[in-house]
Short mmCIF file of C-alpha atoms in Angstrom, two decimals:
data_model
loop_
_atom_site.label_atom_id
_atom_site.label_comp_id
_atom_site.label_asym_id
_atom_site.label_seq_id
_atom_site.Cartn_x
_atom_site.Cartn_y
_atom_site.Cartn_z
CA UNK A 1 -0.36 -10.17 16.93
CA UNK A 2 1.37 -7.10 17.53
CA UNK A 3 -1.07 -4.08 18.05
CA UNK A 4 -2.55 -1.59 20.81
CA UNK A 5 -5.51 -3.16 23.00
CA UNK A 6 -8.37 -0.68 24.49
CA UNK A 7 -10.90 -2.22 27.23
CA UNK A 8 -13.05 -2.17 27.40
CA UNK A 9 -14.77 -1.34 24.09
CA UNK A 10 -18.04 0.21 25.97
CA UNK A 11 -17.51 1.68 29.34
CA UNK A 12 -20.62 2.73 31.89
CA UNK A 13 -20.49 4.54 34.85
CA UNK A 14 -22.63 6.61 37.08
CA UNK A 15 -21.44 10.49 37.41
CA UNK A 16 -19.44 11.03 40.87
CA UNK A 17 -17.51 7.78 39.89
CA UNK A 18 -13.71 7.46 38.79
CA UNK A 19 -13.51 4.95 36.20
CA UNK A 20 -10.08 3.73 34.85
CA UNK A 21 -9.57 3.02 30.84
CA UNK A 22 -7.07 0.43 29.79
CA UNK A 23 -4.21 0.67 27.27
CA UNK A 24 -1.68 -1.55 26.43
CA UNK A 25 0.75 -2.16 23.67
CA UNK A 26 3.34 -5.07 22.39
CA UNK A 27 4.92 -2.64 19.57
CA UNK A 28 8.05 -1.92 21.96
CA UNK A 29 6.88 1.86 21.00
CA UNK A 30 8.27 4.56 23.75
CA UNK A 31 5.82 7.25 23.35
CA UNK A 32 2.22 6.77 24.34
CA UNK A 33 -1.03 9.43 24.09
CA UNK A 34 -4.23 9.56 25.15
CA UNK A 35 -6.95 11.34 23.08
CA UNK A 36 -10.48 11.86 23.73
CA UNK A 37 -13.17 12.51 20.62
CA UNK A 38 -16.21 14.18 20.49
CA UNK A 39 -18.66 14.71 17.71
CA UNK A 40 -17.28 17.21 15.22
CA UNK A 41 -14.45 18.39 17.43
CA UNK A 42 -12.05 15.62 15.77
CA UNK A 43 -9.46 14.05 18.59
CA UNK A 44 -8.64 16.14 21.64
CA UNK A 45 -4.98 15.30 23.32
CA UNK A 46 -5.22 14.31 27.16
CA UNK A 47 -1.66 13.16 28.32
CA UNK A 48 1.23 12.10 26.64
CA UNK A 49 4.21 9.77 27.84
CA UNK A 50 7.51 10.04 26.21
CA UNK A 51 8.61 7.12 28.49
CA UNK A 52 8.32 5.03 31.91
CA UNK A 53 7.58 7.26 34.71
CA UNK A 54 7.27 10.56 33.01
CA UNK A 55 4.06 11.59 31.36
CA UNK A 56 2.60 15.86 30.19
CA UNK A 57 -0.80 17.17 30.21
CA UNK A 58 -1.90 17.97 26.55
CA UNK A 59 -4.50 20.37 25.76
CA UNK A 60 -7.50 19.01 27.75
CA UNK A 61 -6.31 17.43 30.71
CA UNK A 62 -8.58 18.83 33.55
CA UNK A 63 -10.19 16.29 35.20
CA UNK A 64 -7.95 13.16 34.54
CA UNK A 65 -5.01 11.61 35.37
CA UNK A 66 -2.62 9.15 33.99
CA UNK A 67 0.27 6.35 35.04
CA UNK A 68 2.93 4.84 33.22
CA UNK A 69 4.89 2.34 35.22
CA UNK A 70 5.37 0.10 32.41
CA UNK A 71 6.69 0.89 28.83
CA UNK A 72 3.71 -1.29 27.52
CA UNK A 73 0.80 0.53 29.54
CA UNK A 74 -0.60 3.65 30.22
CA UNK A 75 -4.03 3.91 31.31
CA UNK A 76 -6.64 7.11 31.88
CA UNK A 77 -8.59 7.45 34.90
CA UNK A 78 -11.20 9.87 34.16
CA UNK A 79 -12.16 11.26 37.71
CA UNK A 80 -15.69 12.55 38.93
CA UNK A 81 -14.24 16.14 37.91
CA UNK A 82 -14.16 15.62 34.93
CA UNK A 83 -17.26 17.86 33.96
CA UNK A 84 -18.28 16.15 30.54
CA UNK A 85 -17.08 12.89 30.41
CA UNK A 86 -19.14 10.87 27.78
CA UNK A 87 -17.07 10.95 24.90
CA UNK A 88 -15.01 7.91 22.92
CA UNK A 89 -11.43 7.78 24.36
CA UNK A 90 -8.68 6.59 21.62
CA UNK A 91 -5.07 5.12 22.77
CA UNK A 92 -2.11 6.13 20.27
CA UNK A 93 1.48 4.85 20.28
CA UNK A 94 4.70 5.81 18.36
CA UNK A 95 8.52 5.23 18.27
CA UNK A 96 9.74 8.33 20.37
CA UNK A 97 11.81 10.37 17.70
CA UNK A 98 9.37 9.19 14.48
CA UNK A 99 6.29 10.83 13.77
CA UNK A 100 3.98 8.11 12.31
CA UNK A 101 1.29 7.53 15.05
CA UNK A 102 -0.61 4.22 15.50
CA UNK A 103 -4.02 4.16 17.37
CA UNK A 104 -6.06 1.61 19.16
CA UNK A 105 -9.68 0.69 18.71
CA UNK A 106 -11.00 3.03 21.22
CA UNK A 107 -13.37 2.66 24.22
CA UNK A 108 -16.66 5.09 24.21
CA UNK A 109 -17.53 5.79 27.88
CA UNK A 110 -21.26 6.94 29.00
CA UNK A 111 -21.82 8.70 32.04
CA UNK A 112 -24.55 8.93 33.10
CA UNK B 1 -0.34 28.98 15.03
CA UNK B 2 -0.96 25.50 16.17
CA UNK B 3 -4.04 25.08 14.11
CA UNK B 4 -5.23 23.21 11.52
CA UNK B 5 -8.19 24.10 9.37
CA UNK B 6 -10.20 21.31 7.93
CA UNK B 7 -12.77 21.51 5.11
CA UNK B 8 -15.37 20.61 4.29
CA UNK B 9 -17.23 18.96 7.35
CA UNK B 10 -19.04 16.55 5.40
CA UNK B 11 -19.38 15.64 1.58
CA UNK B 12 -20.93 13.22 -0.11
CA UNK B 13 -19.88 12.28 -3.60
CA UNK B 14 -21.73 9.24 -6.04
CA UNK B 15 -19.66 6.61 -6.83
CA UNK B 16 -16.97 6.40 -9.39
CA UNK B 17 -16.67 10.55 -8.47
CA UNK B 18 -13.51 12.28 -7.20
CA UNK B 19 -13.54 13.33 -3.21
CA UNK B 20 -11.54 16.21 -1.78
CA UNK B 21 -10.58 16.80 1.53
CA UNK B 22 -8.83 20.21 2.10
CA UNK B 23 -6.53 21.29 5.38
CA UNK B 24 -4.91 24.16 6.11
CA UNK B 25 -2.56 24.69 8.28
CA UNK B 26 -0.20 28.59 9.84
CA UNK B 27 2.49 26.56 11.66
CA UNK B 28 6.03 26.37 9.24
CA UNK B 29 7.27 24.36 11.89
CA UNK B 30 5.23 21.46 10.69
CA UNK B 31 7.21 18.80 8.47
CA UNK B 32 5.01 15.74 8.22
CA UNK B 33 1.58 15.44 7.47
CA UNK B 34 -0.47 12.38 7.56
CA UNK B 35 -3.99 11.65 6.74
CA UNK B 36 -5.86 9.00 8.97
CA UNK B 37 -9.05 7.64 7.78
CA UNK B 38 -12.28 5.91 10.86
CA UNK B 39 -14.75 3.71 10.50
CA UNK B 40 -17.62 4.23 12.67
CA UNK B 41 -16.48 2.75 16.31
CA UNK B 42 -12.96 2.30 15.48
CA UNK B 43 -9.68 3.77 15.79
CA UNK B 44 -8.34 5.87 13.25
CA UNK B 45 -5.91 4.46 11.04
CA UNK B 46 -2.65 5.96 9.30
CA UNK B 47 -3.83 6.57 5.37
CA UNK B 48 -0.90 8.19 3.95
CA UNK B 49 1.50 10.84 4.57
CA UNK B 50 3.55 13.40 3.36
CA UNK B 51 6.57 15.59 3.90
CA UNK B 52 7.17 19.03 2.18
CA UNK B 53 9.69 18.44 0.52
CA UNK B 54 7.34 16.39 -2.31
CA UNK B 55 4.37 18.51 -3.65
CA UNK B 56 1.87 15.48 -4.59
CA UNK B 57 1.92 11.30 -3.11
CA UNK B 58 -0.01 9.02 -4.51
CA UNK B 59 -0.82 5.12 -3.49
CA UNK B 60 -3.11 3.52 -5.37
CA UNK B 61 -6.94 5.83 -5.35
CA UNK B 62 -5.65 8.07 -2.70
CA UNK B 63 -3.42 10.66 -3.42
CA UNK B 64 -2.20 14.18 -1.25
CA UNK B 65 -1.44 17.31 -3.07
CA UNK B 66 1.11 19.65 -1.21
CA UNK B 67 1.13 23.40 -1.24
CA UNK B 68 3.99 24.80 0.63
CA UNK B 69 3.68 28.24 0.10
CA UNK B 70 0.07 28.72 0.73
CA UNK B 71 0.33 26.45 4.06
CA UNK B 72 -2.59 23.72 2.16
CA UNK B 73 -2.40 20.35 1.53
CA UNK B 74 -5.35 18.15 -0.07
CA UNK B 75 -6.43 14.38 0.01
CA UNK B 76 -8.31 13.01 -3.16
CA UNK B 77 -9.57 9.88 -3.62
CA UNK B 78 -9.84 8.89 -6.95
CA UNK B 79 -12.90 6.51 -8.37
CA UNK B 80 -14.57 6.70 -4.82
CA UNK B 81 -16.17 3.74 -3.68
CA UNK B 82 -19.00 2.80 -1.18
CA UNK B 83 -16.11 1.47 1.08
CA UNK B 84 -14.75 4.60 1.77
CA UNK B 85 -17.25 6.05 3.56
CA UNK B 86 -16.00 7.14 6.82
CA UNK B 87 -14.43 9.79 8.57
CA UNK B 88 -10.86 11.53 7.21
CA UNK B 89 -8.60 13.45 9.44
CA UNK B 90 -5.61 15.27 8.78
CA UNK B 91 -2.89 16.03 10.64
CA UNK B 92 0.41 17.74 11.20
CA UNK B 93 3.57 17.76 13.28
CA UNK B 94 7.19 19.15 13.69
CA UNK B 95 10.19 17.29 14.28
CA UNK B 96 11.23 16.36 17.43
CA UNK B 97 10.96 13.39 20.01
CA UNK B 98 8.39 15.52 22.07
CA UNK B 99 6.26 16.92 18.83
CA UNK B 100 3.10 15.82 18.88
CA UNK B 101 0.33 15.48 16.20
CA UNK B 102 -2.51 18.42 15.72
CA UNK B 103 -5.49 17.33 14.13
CA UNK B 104 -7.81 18.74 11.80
CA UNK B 105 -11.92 18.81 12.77
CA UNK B 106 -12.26 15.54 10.03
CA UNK B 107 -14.57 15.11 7.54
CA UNK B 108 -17.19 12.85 6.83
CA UNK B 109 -17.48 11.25 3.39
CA UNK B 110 -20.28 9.44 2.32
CA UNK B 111 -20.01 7.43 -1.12
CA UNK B 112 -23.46 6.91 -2.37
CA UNK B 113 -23.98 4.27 -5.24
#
């Protein structure tokens, strides 16, 4: 099954801990994104990697960092400075060049 | 300039009705713009798209309606059904192998029988 994989689906940590999300994908796509969404806000972008070894903040990337050692995996640590960071945290992928964007299932972290 | 405006926030429509889903959007730069549609707890997935240079796409209930000059572009679903309750986002991006998506606020749609 080809696809994007998220885990884990429900995520629980206690504030003042890092906690890393997992994202991997077997579509052979170059370009990977984190997003994060929060109620009404609609999806937020984090990082972005165009491809191995390289990755941008987007818009919101205080308080979180990013690897990408392998073309099929780019995971999100979301660190204690991250102020806010209950929220549901979606993994996209794409063809680098093409604009269609495919997304995973998500994991929805609680901090509490 | 990076915007774009969704509207409405939420709607609910009976089923069998028509639901629109409006999005509006400043940046000219923007040449593809696809609709994404989430279920509660999962990730959104790609709807349908469009490109300007068409001014209406339609598969099957759900179509787009494209207004270049006034920067809009709509999503109706025709005959709406209790299924497609959920939440619809649109979206927008230039070319370019570094252009990335902006997303509209999404709407919530609730198809009532």
């Amino acid at each position: 099954d080809g696809g994007i994989t998220q885990s884990p689906k429900y995520l629980f940590r206690k504030e003042g801990q890092n906690v890393t999300l997992s994202c991997e994908q077997n579509l052979n796509h170059d370009a990977m994104y984190w997003y994060r969404q929060d109620p009404g806000q609609g999806l937020r972008l984090i990082y972005y990697s165009q491809i191995v070894n390289d990755f941008q903040k987007g818009d919101i990337a205080e308080g979180y960092s990013v690897s990408r050692e392998k073309k099929e995996s780019f995971p999100l640590t979301v660190t204690s400075a991250q102020k806010n960071p209950t929220a549901f945290y979606l993994c996209a992928s794409r063809i680098r060049g093409e604009q269609v964007e495919y997304f995973g299932p998500g994991t929805r972290l609680t901090v509490t | 300039q990076q915007q774009v405006k969704q509207s409405p926030q939420s709607l609910i429509v009976q089923k069998g009705g028509i639901s629109i889903i409006n999005c509006a959007y400043e940046n000219t730069a923007f040449d593809y713009f696809p609709w994404y549609q989430q279920f509660p707890g999962k990730g959104p997935a790609l709807l349908i798209a469009i490109r300007p240079d068409v001014s209406e796409k339609k598969e099957g209930r759900f179509t787009i309606s494209f207004n270049k000059s006034a920067k809009q572009f709509s999503l109706h679903i025709m005959d709406s059904q209790p299924g497609d309750s959920a939440t619809y986002f649109c979206a927008a991006t230039p070319t370019g192998t570094a252009s990335k998506l902006t997303f509209g606020t999404g709407t919530r749609l609730q198809v009532t029988l």
